[in-house]
Short mmCIF file of C-alpha atoms in Angstrom, two decimals:
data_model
loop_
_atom_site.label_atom_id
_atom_site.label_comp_id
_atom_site.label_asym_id
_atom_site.label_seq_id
_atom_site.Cartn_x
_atom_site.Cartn_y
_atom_site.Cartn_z
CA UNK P 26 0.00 0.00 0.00
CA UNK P 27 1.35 3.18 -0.82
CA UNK P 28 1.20 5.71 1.91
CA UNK P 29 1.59 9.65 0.17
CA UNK P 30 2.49 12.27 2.59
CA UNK P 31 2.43 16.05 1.26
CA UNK P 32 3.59 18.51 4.13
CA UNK P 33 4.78 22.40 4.21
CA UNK P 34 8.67 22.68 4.97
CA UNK P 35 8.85 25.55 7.77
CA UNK P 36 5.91 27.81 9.63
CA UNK P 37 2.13 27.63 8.23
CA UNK P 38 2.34 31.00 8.92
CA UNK P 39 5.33 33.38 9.19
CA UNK P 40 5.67 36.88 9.98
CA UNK P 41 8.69 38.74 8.04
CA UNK P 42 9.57 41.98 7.21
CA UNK P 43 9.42 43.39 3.78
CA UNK P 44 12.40 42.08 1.17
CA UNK P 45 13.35 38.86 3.82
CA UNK P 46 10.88 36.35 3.15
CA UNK P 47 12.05 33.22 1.08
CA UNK P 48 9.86 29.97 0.79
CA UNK P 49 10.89 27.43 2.08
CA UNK P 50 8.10 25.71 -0.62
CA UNK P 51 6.60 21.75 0.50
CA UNK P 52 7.67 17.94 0.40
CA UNK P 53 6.15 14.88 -0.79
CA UNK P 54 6.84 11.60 0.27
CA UNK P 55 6.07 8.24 -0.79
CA UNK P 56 6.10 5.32 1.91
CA UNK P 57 9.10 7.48 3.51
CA UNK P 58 11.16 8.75 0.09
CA UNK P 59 11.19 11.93 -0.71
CA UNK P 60 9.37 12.28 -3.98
CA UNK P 61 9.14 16.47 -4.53
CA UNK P 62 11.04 16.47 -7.68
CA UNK P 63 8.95 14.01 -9.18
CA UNK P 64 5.72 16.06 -8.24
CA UNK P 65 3.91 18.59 -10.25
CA UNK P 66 3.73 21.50 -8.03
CA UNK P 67 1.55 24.77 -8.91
CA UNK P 68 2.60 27.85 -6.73
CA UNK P 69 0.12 31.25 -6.13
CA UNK P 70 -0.31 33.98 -3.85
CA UNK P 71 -3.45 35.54 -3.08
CA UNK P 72 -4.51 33.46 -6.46
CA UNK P 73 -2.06 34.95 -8.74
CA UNK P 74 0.57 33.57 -9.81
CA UNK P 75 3.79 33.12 -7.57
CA UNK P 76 6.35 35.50 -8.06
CA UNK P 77 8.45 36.59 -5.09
CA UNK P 78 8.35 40.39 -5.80
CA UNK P 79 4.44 40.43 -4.60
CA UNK P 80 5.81 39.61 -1.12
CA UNK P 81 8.31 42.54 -0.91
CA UNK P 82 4.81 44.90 -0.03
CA UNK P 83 3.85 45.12 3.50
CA UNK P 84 0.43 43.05 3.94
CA UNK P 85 -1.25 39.59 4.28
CA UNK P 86 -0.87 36.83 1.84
CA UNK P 87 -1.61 33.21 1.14
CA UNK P 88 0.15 31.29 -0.15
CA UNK P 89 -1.59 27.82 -2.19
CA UNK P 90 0.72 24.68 -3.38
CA UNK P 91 -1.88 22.81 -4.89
CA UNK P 92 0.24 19.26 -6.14
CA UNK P 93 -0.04 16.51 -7.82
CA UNK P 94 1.78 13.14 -7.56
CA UNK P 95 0.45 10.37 -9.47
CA UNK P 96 -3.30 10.24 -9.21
CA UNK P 97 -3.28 12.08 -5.92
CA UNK P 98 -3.89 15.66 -5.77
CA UNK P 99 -3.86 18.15 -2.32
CA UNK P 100 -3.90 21.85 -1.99
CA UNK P 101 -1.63 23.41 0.83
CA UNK P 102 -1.47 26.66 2.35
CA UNK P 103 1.01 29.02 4.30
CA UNK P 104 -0.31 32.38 5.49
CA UNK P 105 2.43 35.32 5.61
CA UNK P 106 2.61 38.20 6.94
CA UNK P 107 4.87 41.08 5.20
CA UNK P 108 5.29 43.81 7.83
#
């Protein structure tokens, strides 16, 4: 059986100050073995997509990984905070 394990590397929610904040970005394993590069892996914040210049403005963002390994799919989130 295989077991499929998609988890956030670092905070679900960070607070940072404008120009410092770097993803850290997620991890998916299969029974144990990493298995990210193998992944299809769709980045956005606030649902546009990713690009790390929209976090250099002070405000509140979310961040959505919404991947795909195989025939299993799963959306994660990290909230961050841009002060």
């Amino acid at each position: 059986v295989k077991e499929i394990k998609f988890s956030l590397i670092g905070e679900t929610s960070v607070t940072t100050t404008a120009g410092n904040y770097q993803d850290k970005g997620v991890k998916v394993e299969e029974n144990g073995v990493d298995v990210t590069s193998k992944a299809s892996i769709k980045i956005s914040v606030n649902g546009q997509a990713f690009d790390n210049s929209k976090l250099s403005t002070p405000g509140k963002y979310t961040i959505t990984y919404d991947i795909t390994y195989g025939n299993v799919s799963k959306s994660l989130t990290r909230n961050v905070e841009i002060k």
